[in-house]
């Protein structure tokens, strides 16, 4: 566990002065008078994405029209964008492609993995997993019937004892969306494989925030979104990782024409493309892909371990500053205390979490709320400064002081009446 950092005014300034990623802030379009701590829900706009989308709209689409598919290689953009994501996942070339949404991609992977596990039907996940992941398993269960797909979700501490030889697929989110807790990917994947279980990881809150080593961990499949830490824009397309060793066994059911071996032959019989391209389905949104593809350029020269170091330091600074203010003691940390066990976020519970969150937003500090009583602060190291963290704490203190004053007034009024 990292030693806690106790920053003073000059220490926060020194952290900013010595920040090797400070220059990356200039790559983003950031609103004035706003401290954005919600990058784990929607990342900030990069200048390159703004320029790229305008270029695609005005020139590539506006002037070249259908010729853009060849002139600007739109046809290969799902693979090209996937190749930019691959290094962030610790994946070698040819294993990542960008398409559709996490939900659609999960459907592809779940049905694929189940078809690769004859005689096994159980999909194991954890209680508190992101709901869409569980919904998708439930949908597959309804479609195929419980004799071919059966969801079992258990508490995280019970997962390992549920690794039995009747489990077909282990489906987990690497970083929990509420608490920020990080699973031990390498250990859980290894233990699952020892029982013949295929593993699907959801990387929605991991990709672009923490270093990943999918190849090293021998992960089977993974999905992730493009709009959080990858800054691809609202509703940006998601990605699929499929380990090369499984490419010949894949039989994903959404056999659209873009996943065909030769889509422009227009044959009536489907023949899947080789490799990762077989996970494509329909025609991709080039505008959305272009925005994500351009946004990924900001990572081209970023060391993910350096980014992770800054993320950890930011969360530790936030906690140390919080501890210096008694009025913030009512905010109960639900994220792991050990910085190595949490993603790039801090989550706190409070009975008035929603009201506090809304008050922060009105004062220019943007976190987010998760029912029933959680405030999440997301830390995007590429565009946040340590001064932002200190300013956010100051605003939070002022809100909690106002709340304490109002509560005191209310209690006095009740006592009188």
Tab-separated table of C-alpha atoms in Angstrom:
chain	number	residue	atom	x	y	z
A	1	UNK	CA	0.000	0.000	0.000
A	2	UNK	CA	1.328	3.428	-0.936
A	3	UNK	CA	2.282	5.810	1.844
A	4	UNK	CA	-0.316	8.589	2.095
A	5	UNK	CA	0.641	11.933	0.654
A	6	UNK	CA	0.009	14.989	2.828
A	7	UNK	CA	0.169	17.907	0.411
A	8	UNK	CA	0.610	21.504	1.473
A	9	UNK	CA	0.032	24.426	-0.879
A	10	UNK	CA	3.577	24.393	-2.224
A	11	UNK	CA	3.557	20.583	-2.593
A	12	UNK	CA	0.521	20.704	-4.885
A	13	UNK	CA	2.290	23.355	-6.959
A	14	UNK	CA	5.427	21.220	-7.056
A	15	UNK	CA	3.420	18.213	-8.225
A	16	UNK	CA	2.080	20.259	-11.129
A	17	UNK	CA	5.502	21.712	-11.906
A	18	UNK	CA	7.033	18.237	-12.041
A	19	UNK	CA	4.161	16.524	-13.851
A	20	UNK	CA	5.522	14.845	-17.025
A	21	UNK	CA	1.985	14.701	-18.455
A	22	UNK	CA	1.073	18.354	-17.799
A	23	UNK	CA	1.538	19.306	-21.445
A	24	UNK	CA	-1.200	16.845	-22.482
A	25	UNK	CA	-3.828	19.190	-21.047
A	26	UNK	CA	-3.312	21.420	-24.093
A	27	UNK	CA	-4.530	18.578	-26.312
A	28	UNK	CA	-8.056	18.944	-24.924
A	29	UNK	CA	-10.892	21.428	-25.280
A	30	UNK	CA	-11.749	22.190	-21.646
A	31	UNK	CA	-14.501	24.565	-20.491
A	32	UNK	CA	-13.352	27.539	-18.474
A	33	UNK	CA	-14.258	27.654	-14.793
A	34	UNK	CA	-14.943	23.933	-14.650
A	35	UNK	CA	-13.121	21.157	-12.825
A	36	UNK	CA	-14.141	17.998	-14.639
A	37	UNK	CA	-14.092	14.899	-12.423
A	38	UNK	CA	-16.428	12.799	-14.551
A	39	UNK	CA	-14.019	11.509	-17.169
A	40	UNK	CA	-14.919	7.981	-16.057
A	41	UNK	CA	-18.376	8.584	-17.563
A	42	UNK	CA	-17.547	10.749	-20.569
A	43	UNK	CA	-14.046	11.854	-21.471
A	44	UNK	CA	-13.211	15.371	-22.579
A	45	UNK	CA	-13.060	16.439	-26.223
A	46	UNK	CA	-9.613	16.392	-27.805
A	47	UNK	CA	-8.678	19.156	-30.217
A	48	UNK	CA	-7.634	16.535	-32.726
A	49	UNK	CA	-11.086	14.901	-32.632
A	50	UNK	CA	-12.769	18.246	-33.219
A	51	UNK	CA	-10.518	18.930	-36.200
A	52	UNK	CA	-10.873	15.415	-37.579
A	53	UNK	CA	-14.666	15.359	-37.459
A	54	UNK	CA	-14.821	18.715	-39.239
A	55	UNK	CA	-12.399	17.407	-41.847
A	56	UNK	CA	-14.459	14.250	-42.419
A	57	UNK	CA	-17.713	16.205	-42.652
A	58	UNK	CA	-16.520	19.058	-44.855
A	59	UNK	CA	-13.929	17.395	-47.062
A	60	UNK	CA	-14.091	13.610	-46.957
A	61	UNK	CA	-17.865	13.290	-46.915
A	62	UNK	CA	-18.751	16.745	-48.220
A	63	UNK	CA	-16.495	16.694	-51.274
A	64	UNK	CA	-15.507	13.090	-51.870
A	65	UNK	CA	-18.830	11.464	-50.999
A	66	UNK	CA	-18.806	7.705	-51.567
A	67	UNK	CA	-15.233	7.902	-52.779
A	68	UNK	CA	-14.209	8.385	-49.145
A	69	UNK	CA	-14.430	4.640	-48.546
A	70	UNK	CA	-11.355	4.184	-50.726
A	71	UNK	CA	-9.725	7.631	-50.789
A	72	UNK	CA	-9.682	7.927	-46.991
A	73	UNK	CA	-9.663	4.211	-46.151
A	74	UNK	CA	-12.935	4.356	-44.240
A	75	UNK	CA	-13.388	0.667	-44.971
A	76	UNK	CA	-10.429	-0.259	-42.752
A	77	UNK	CA	-11.055	2.268	-39.980
A	78	UNK	CA	-12.433	-0.332	-37.502
A	79	UNK	CA	-9.178	-2.280	-37.707
A	80	UNK	CA	-6.920	0.785	-37.819
A	81	UNK	CA	-8.565	2.248	-34.726
A	82	UNK	CA	-8.341	-1.114	-33.008
A	83	UNK	CA	-4.613	-1.163	-33.667
A	84	UNK	CA	-4.282	2.129	-31.746
A	85	UNK	CA	-6.146	0.655	-28.773
A	86	UNK	CA	-4.195	-2.605	-28.733
A	87	UNK	CA	-1.044	-1.221	-27.043
A	88	UNK	CA	-3.192	0.261	-24.262
A	89	UNK	CA	-4.498	-3.253	-23.595
A	90	UNK	CA	-1.172	-5.039	-23.737
A	91	UNK	CA	-2.298	-6.784	-26.908
A	92	UNK	CA	-0.300	-7.544	-29.993
A	93	UNK	CA	-1.491	-6.598	-33.463
A	94	UNK	CA	-4.535	-8.227	-35.046
A	95	UNK	CA	-6.548	-8.877	-31.879
A	96	UNK	CA	-8.571	-5.678	-31.380
A	97	UNK	CA	-11.307	-4.193	-33.539
A	98	UNK	CA	-13.640	-1.241	-32.976
A	99	UNK	CA	-17.351	-1.708	-33.640
A	100	UNK	CA	-20.847	-1.458	-32.213
A	101	UNK	CA	-21.442	-0.991	-28.450
A	102	UNK	CA	-20.288	-2.910	-25.389
A	103	UNK	CA	-23.713	-4.538	-25.132
A	104	UNK	CA	-23.752	-5.752	-28.735
A	105	UNK	CA	-20.151	-6.901	-28.483
A	106	UNK	CA	-20.910	-8.777	-25.261
A	107	UNK	CA	-23.703	-10.592	-27.055
A	108	UNK	CA	-21.254	-11.644	-29.750
A	109	UNK	CA	-18.674	-12.854	-27.235
A	110	UNK	CA	-21.094	-14.584	-24.883
A	111	UNK	CA	-22.743	-16.592	-27.637
A	112	UNK	CA	-19.359	-17.322	-29.193
A	113	UNK	CA	-17.839	-18.506	-25.918
A	114	UNK	CA	-20.864	-20.663	-25.095
A	115	UNK	CA	-20.661	-22.334	-28.507
A	116	UNK	CA	-17.013	-23.126	-27.781
A	117	UNK	CA	-17.943	-24.888	-24.526
A	118	UNK	CA	-20.211	-27.837	-25.421
A	119	UNK	CA	-21.720	-29.439	-22.352
A	120	UNK	CA	-21.277	-26.314	-20.217
A	121	UNK	CA	-24.016	-23.739	-19.773
A	122	UNK	CA	-23.244	-21.598	-16.741
A	123	UNK	CA	-22.092	-17.978	-17.065
A	124	UNK	CA	-20.529	-16.848	-13.798
A	125	UNK	CA	-20.460	-13.180	-12.832
A	126	UNK	CA	-20.506	-11.123	-9.660
A	127	UNK	CA	-23.250	-9.278	-7.846
A	128	UNK	CA	-22.754	-5.554	-8.367
A	129	UNK	CA	-21.381	-6.006	-11.871
A	130	UNK	CA	-22.401	-3.275	-14.304
A	131	UNK	CA	-26.090	-3.989	-15.008
A	132	UNK	CA	-25.842	-4.093	-18.804
A	133	UNK	CA	-23.429	-7.047	-18.546
A	134	UNK	CA	-25.896	-8.998	-16.442
A	135	UNK	CA	-28.822	-7.900	-18.631
A	136	UNK	CA	-27.034	-9.217	-21.696
A	137	UNK	CA	-26.504	-12.629	-20.111
A	138	UNK	CA	-30.167	-12.671	-19.119
A	139	UNK	CA	-31.092	-11.856	-22.714
A	140	UNK	CA	-28.935	-14.676	-24.065
A	141	UNK	CA	-30.473	-16.996	-21.460
A	142	UNK	CA	-33.964	-16.065	-22.675
A	143	UNK	CA	-32.928	-16.511	-26.302
A	144	UNK	CA	-31.147	-19.855	-25.941
A	145	UNK	CA	-32.995	-21.269	-22.944
A	146	UNK	CA	-31.554	-22.232	-19.568
A	147	UNK	CA	-30.419	-25.558	-20.976
A	148	UNK	CA	-27.796	-23.639	-22.989
A	149	UNK	CA	-27.179	-20.508	-20.896
A	150	UNK	CA	-27.632	-20.060	-17.154
A	151	UNK	CA	-26.515	-16.936	-15.288
A	152	UNK	CA	-25.086	-17.289	-11.806
A	153	UNK	CA	-23.955	-14.137	-10.022
A	154	UNK	CA	-22.297	-14.295	-6.611
A	155	UNK	CA	-20.535	-11.961	-4.201
A	156	UNK	CA	-17.010	-11.119	-5.344
A	157	UNK	CA	-15.444	-12.895	-2.375
A	158	UNK	CA	-17.210	-16.117	-3.423
A	159	UNK	CA	-16.092	-16.107	-7.042
A	160	UNK	CA	-13.134	-18.449	-6.773
A	161	UNK	CA	-15.068	-21.193	-4.981
A	162	UNK	CA	-17.583	-21.084	-7.851
A	163	UNK	CA	-14.929	-22.002	-10.441
A	164	UNK	CA	-16.210	-25.454	-11.278
A	165	UNK	CA	-16.142	-27.572	-14.393
A	166	UNK	CA	-19.765	-26.829	-15.248
A	167	UNK	CA	-18.981	-23.131	-15.744
A	168	UNK	CA	-18.601	-22.158	-19.393
A	169	UNK	CA	-17.767	-18.460	-19.094
A	170	UNK	CA	-16.499	-16.105	-16.423
A	171	UNK	CA	-17.722	-12.560	-17.119
A	172	UNK	CA	-16.241	-9.802	-14.957
A	173	UNK	CA	-15.707	-6.066	-15.076
A	174	UNK	CA	-12.063	-5.313	-14.337
A	175	UNK	CA	-12.748	-2.043	-12.461
A	176	UNK	CA	-16.058	-1.896	-10.593
A	177	UNK	CA	-18.131	1.059	-11.738
A	178	UNK	CA	-19.357	1.940	-8.243
A	179	UNK	CA	-16.389	1.364	-5.941
A	180	UNK	CA	-13.494	1.406	-8.381
A	181	UNK	CA	-12.208	-1.924	-7.007
A	182	UNK	CA	-9.796	-3.673	-9.394
A	183	UNK	CA	-9.917	-7.422	-9.843
A	184	UNK	CA	-6.683	-9.382	-10.079
A	185	UNK	CA	-6.990	-10.165	-13.781
A	186	UNK	CA	-4.018	-12.495	-14.017
A	187	UNK	CA	-4.956	-14.600	-10.995
A	188	UNK	CA	-8.648	-14.951	-11.806
A	189	UNK	CA	-7.975	-15.742	-15.462
A	190	UNK	CA	-5.434	-18.390	-14.484
A	191	UNK	CA	-7.730	-20.007	-11.920
A	192	UNK	CA	-10.621	-20.014	-14.385
A	193	UNK	CA	-8.500	-21.602	-17.085
A	194	UNK	CA	-7.462	-24.365	-14.676
A	195	UNK	CA	-11.131	-25.380	-14.673
A	196	UNK	CA	-11.519	-24.998	-18.443
A	197	UNK	CA	-13.502	-21.765	-18.145
A	198	UNK	CA	-13.307	-19.102	-20.865
A	199	UNK	CA	-12.932	-15.538	-19.541
A	200	UNK	CA	-14.500	-12.306	-20.810
A	201	UNK	CA	-13.331	-9.044	-19.226
A	202	UNK	CA	-15.248	-5.768	-19.417
A	203	UNK	CA	-12.657	-2.981	-19.570
A	204	UNK	CA	-15.022	0.005	-19.587
A	205	UNK	CA	-13.343	1.661	-16.592
A	206	UNK	CA	-9.858	0.278	-17.293
A	207	UNK	CA	-8.876	1.066	-20.883
A	208	UNK	CA	-6.939	4.314	-20.965
A	209	UNK	CA	-6.800	4.542	-17.161
A	210	UNK	CA	-4.720	1.616	-15.933
A	211	UNK	CA	-1.993	-0.459	-17.589
A	212	UNK	CA	-3.373	-3.704	-18.996
A	213	UNK	CA	-1.630	-6.919	-20.056
A	214	UNK	CA	-4.265	-9.016	-21.792
A	215	UNK	CA	-1.803	-11.137	-23.735
A	216	UNK	CA	0.388	-11.742	-20.699
A	217	UNK	CA	-2.664	-12.686	-18.614
A	218	UNK	CA	-3.798	-15.034	-21.401
A	219	UNK	CA	-7.229	-13.428	-21.487
A	220	UNK	CA	-9.654	-15.032	-23.933
A	221	UNK	CA	-11.944	-12.118	-24.781
A	222	UNK	CA	-12.586	-8.546	-23.676
A	223	UNK	CA	-14.818	-5.601	-24.458
A	224	UNK	CA	-14.488	-1.916	-23.683
A	225	UNK	CA	-16.033	1.421	-24.577
A	226	UNK	CA	-14.522	4.371	-26.413
A	227	UNK	CA	-16.192	7.263	-24.621
A	228	UNK	CA	-14.740	7.187	-21.100
A	229	UNK	CA	-10.982	7.417	-20.606
A	230	UNK	CA	-10.376	7.015	-24.358
A	231	UNK	CA	-12.212	10.322	-24.980
A	232	UNK	CA	-13.962	9.188	-28.166
A	233	UNK	CA	-17.134	11.203	-27.628
A	234	UNK	CA	-20.691	10.440	-26.447
A	235	UNK	CA	-21.788	7.062	-27.719
A	236	UNK	CA	-18.380	6.352	-29.244
A	237	UNK	CA	-18.048	2.829	-30.620
A	238	UNK	CA	-16.757	0.050	-28.399
A	239	UNK	CA	-13.997	-2.463	-29.020
A	240	UNK	CA	-13.529	-6.215	-28.927
A	241	UNK	CA	-10.370	-8.058	-27.982
A	242	UNK	CA	-10.190	-11.685	-29.049
A	243	UNK	CA	-7.024	-13.674	-28.401
A	244	UNK	CA	-5.501	-14.873	-31.641
A	245	UNK	CA	-5.582	-18.493	-30.458
A	246	UNK	CA	-9.394	-18.424	-30.626
A	247	UNK	CA	-9.846	-16.847	-34.057
A	248	UNK	CA	-10.293	-20.136	-35.900
A	249	UNK	CA	-12.955	-21.332	-33.430
A	250	UNK	CA	-15.090	-18.200	-33.418
A	251	UNK	CA	-18.681	-18.473	-34.664
A	252	UNK	CA	-20.227	-15.162	-33.698
A	253	UNK	CA	-23.913	-15.107	-34.688
A	254	UNK	CA	-24.308	-11.520	-35.925
A	255	UNK	CA	-23.009	-12.384	-39.369
A	256	UNK	CA	-23.361	-9.040	-41.076
A	257	UNK	CA	-21.816	-8.192	-44.393
A	258	UNK	CA	-18.858	-6.246	-43.002
A	259	UNK	CA	-17.687	-9.418	-41.267
A	260	UNK	CA	-17.798	-11.340	-44.543
A	261	UNK	CA	-14.579	-12.579	-46.083
A	262	UNK	CA	-15.423	-10.686	-49.277
A	263	UNK	CA	-18.329	-8.314	-48.588
A	264	UNK	CA	-18.325	-6.727	-52.025
A	265	UNK	CA	-18.771	-10.035	-53.776
A	266	UNK	CA	-22.396	-9.883	-52.552
A	267	UNK	CA	-22.755	-13.654	-52.411
A	268	UNK	CA	-25.850	-15.061	-50.749
A	269	UNK	CA	-23.944	-17.429	-48.456
A	270	UNK	CA	-22.023	-16.092	-45.493
A	271	UNK	CA	-18.327	-16.824	-45.205
A	272	UNK	CA	-16.661	-15.157	-42.185
A	273	UNK	CA	-13.505	-13.140	-42.618
A	274	UNK	CA	-10.332	-14.452	-41.099
A	275	UNK	CA	-9.032	-13.085	-37.816
A	276	UNK	CA	-10.472	-10.260	-35.754
A	277	UNK	CA	-12.400	-8.794	-38.677
A	278	UNK	CA	-15.040	-11.532	-38.357
A	279	UNK	CA	-16.467	-9.642	-35.338
A	280	UNK	CA	-17.691	-6.835	-37.595
A	281	UNK	CA	-21.376	-6.773	-38.389
A	282	UNK	CA	-22.909	-3.780	-40.158
A	283	UNK	CA	-21.554	-0.630	-41.768
A	284	UNK	CA	-19.686	1.393	-39.124
A	285	UNK	CA	-20.375	5.032	-38.264
A	286	UNK	CA	-17.417	6.779	-39.851
A	287	UNK	CA	-18.029	10.064	-38.007
A	288	UNK	CA	-17.981	8.292	-34.639
A	289	UNK	CA	-14.989	6.175	-35.599
A	290	UNK	CA	-13.075	9.210	-36.830
A	291	UNK	CA	-13.612	11.032	-33.538
A	292	UNK	CA	-12.350	8.061	-31.519
A	293	UNK	CA	-9.468	7.339	-33.876
A	294	UNK	CA	-8.266	10.932	-33.598
A	295	UNK	CA	-8.696	11.006	-29.814
A	296	UNK	CA	-6.428	7.971	-29.454
A	297	UNK	CA	-3.525	9.944	-30.906
A	298	UNK	CA	-3.115	11.622	-27.520
A	299	UNK	CA	-1.922	8.270	-26.134
A	300	UNK	CA	0.706	7.718	-28.833
A	301	UNK	CA	3.623	8.854	-26.661
A	302	UNK	CA	2.113	8.161	-23.233
A	303	UNK	CA	3.660	5.605	-20.898
A	304	UNK	CA	0.660	3.955	-19.237
A	305	UNK	CA	2.677	3.271	-16.086
A	306	UNK	CA	3.496	6.973	-15.876
A	307	UNK	CA	-0.188	7.783	-16.356
A	308	UNK	CA	-1.104	5.283	-13.630
A	309	UNK	CA	1.425	6.834	-11.245
A	310	UNK	CA	-0.200	10.237	-11.715
A	311	UNK	CA	-3.664	8.754	-11.240
A	312	UNK	CA	-2.656	7.133	-7.954
A	313	UNK	CA	-0.987	10.304	-6.719
A	314	UNK	CA	-4.081	12.343	-7.578
A	315	UNK	CA	-6.372	10.041	-5.615
A	316	UNK	CA	-3.978	10.039	-2.656
A	317	UNK	CA	-3.768	13.832	-2.729
A	318	UNK	CA	-7.558	14.051	-2.799
A	319	UNK	CA	-7.853	11.737	0.217
A	320	UNK	CA	-5.096	13.510	2.160
A	321	UNK	CA	-6.706	16.906	1.579
A	322	UNK	CA	-10.110	15.518	2.514
A	323	UNK	CA	-8.723	14.234	5.816
A	324	UNK	CA	-7.554	17.731	6.687
A	325	UNK	CA	-11.147	18.983	6.826
A	326	UNK	CA	-13.456	17.776	9.590
A	327	UNK	CA	-16.541	18.822	7.650
A	328	UNK	CA	-15.750	16.146	5.054
A	329	UNK	CA	-15.682	13.278	7.549
A	330	UNK	CA	-19.303	12.401	6.755
A	331	UNK	CA	-18.241	11.303	3.282
A	332	UNK	CA	-17.500	7.610	3.699
A	333	UNK	CA	-14.957	6.127	1.287
A	334	UNK	CA	-16.266	2.962	-0.375
A	335	UNK	CA	-13.315	2.604	-2.758
A	336	UNK	CA	-10.407	0.447	-1.568
A	337	UNK	CA	-7.968	2.248	0.731
A	338	UNK	CA	-5.082	0.554	-1.048
A	339	UNK	CA	-4.421	2.633	-4.162
A	340	UNK	CA	-3.117	-0.439	-5.993
A	341	UNK	CA	-6.555	-2.048	-5.647
A	342	UNK	CA	-8.649	0.729	-7.177
A	343	UNK	CA	-9.009	2.307	-10.588
A	344	UNK	CA	-8.795	5.992	-11.407
A	345	UNK	CA	-11.735	7.013	-9.228
A	346	UNK	CA	-12.815	7.585	-5.642
A	347	UNK	CA	-16.343	6.844	-4.498
A	348	UNK	CA	-17.978	8.078	-1.311
A	349	UNK	CA	-21.326	7.342	0.264
A	350	UNK	CA	-23.475	9.968	1.945
A	351	UNK	CA	-27.247	10.139	2.628
A	352	UNK	CA	-27.403	13.422	0.685
A	353	UNK	CA	-25.095	12.280	-2.119
A	354	UNK	CA	-27.382	13.457	-4.926
A	355	UNK	CA	-27.849	16.932	-3.433
A	356	UNK	CA	-24.115	17.312	-2.799
A	357	UNK	CA	-23.347	16.219	-6.346
A	358	UNK	CA	-25.779	18.746	-7.798
A	359	UNK	CA	-24.379	21.507	-5.567
A	360	UNK	CA	-20.862	20.718	-6.768
A	361	UNK	CA	-21.971	20.951	-10.385
A	362	UNK	CA	-23.556	24.365	-9.840
A	363	UNK	CA	-20.211	25.551	-8.460
A	364	UNK	CA	-18.213	24.265	-11.433
A	365	UNK	CA	-16.975	20.936	-10.057
A	366	UNK	CA	-18.410	17.994	-12.008
A	367	UNK	CA	-18.437	14.534	-10.396
A	368	UNK	CA	-21.330	12.099	-10.825
A	369	UNK	CA	-23.939	10.336	-8.738
A	370	UNK	CA	-24.719	6.629	-8.583
A	371	UNK	CA	-27.818	5.404	-6.814
A	372	UNK	CA	-28.608	5.103	-4.062
A	373	UNK	CA	-26.070	7.272	-2.233
A	374	UNK	CA	-22.726	7.406	-4.036
A	375	UNK	CA	-20.677	10.334	-5.334
A	376	UNK	CA	-17.937	9.312	-7.769
A	377	UNK	CA	-14.908	11.433	-8.548
A	378	UNK	CA	-13.139	10.282	-11.713
A	379	UNK	CA	-9.517	11.271	-12.298
A	380	UNK	CA	-8.395	11.598	-15.926
A	381	UNK	CA	-4.647	12.240	-15.611
A	382	UNK	CA	-4.187	13.560	-19.140
A	383	UNK	CA	-6.169	16.745	-18.542
A	384	UNK	CA	-6.445	17.205	-14.776
A	385	UNK	CA	-3.954	19.136	-12.653
A	386	UNK	CA	-3.186	18.766	-8.968
A	387	UNK	CA	-4.383	22.338	-8.510
A	388	UNK	CA	-7.767	21.136	-9.823
A	389	UNK	CA	-7.852	18.553	-7.043
A	390	UNK	CA	-7.168	21.130	-4.376
A	391	UNK	CA	-9.787	23.495	-5.800
A	392	UNK	CA	-12.352	20.695	-5.884
A	393	UNK	CA	-11.743	19.937	-2.211
A	394	UNK	CA	-12.178	23.623	-1.331
A	395	UNK	CA	-15.522	23.754	-3.147
A	396	UNK	CA	-16.630	20.502	-1.530
A	397	UNK	CA	-15.753	21.932	1.894
A	398	UNK	CA	-17.823	25.044	1.275
A	399	UNK	CA	-20.829	22.921	0.287
A	400	UNK	CA	-20.539	20.668	3.334
A	401	UNK	CA	-20.203	23.700	5.602
A	402	UNK	CA	-23.389	25.138	4.131
A	403	UNK	CA	-25.092	21.804	4.622
A	404	UNK	CA	-23.969	21.619	8.261
A	405	UNK	CA	-25.233	25.168	8.857
A	406	UNK	CA	-28.618	24.396	7.331
A	407	UNK	CA	-28.917	21.164	9.301
A	408	UNK	CA	-28.058	23.056	12.496
A	409	UNK	CA	-30.709	25.675	11.742
A	410	UNK	CA	-33.261	22.947	11.023
A	411	UNK	CA	-32.473	21.094	14.256
A	412	UNK	CA	-32.762	24.327	16.284
A	413	UNK	CA	-36.122	25.075	14.664
A	414	UNK	CA	-37.427	21.603	15.508
A	415	UNK	CA	-36.228	21.982	19.118
A	416	UNK	CA	-38.115	25.284	19.475
A	417	UNK	CA	-41.342	23.954	17.955
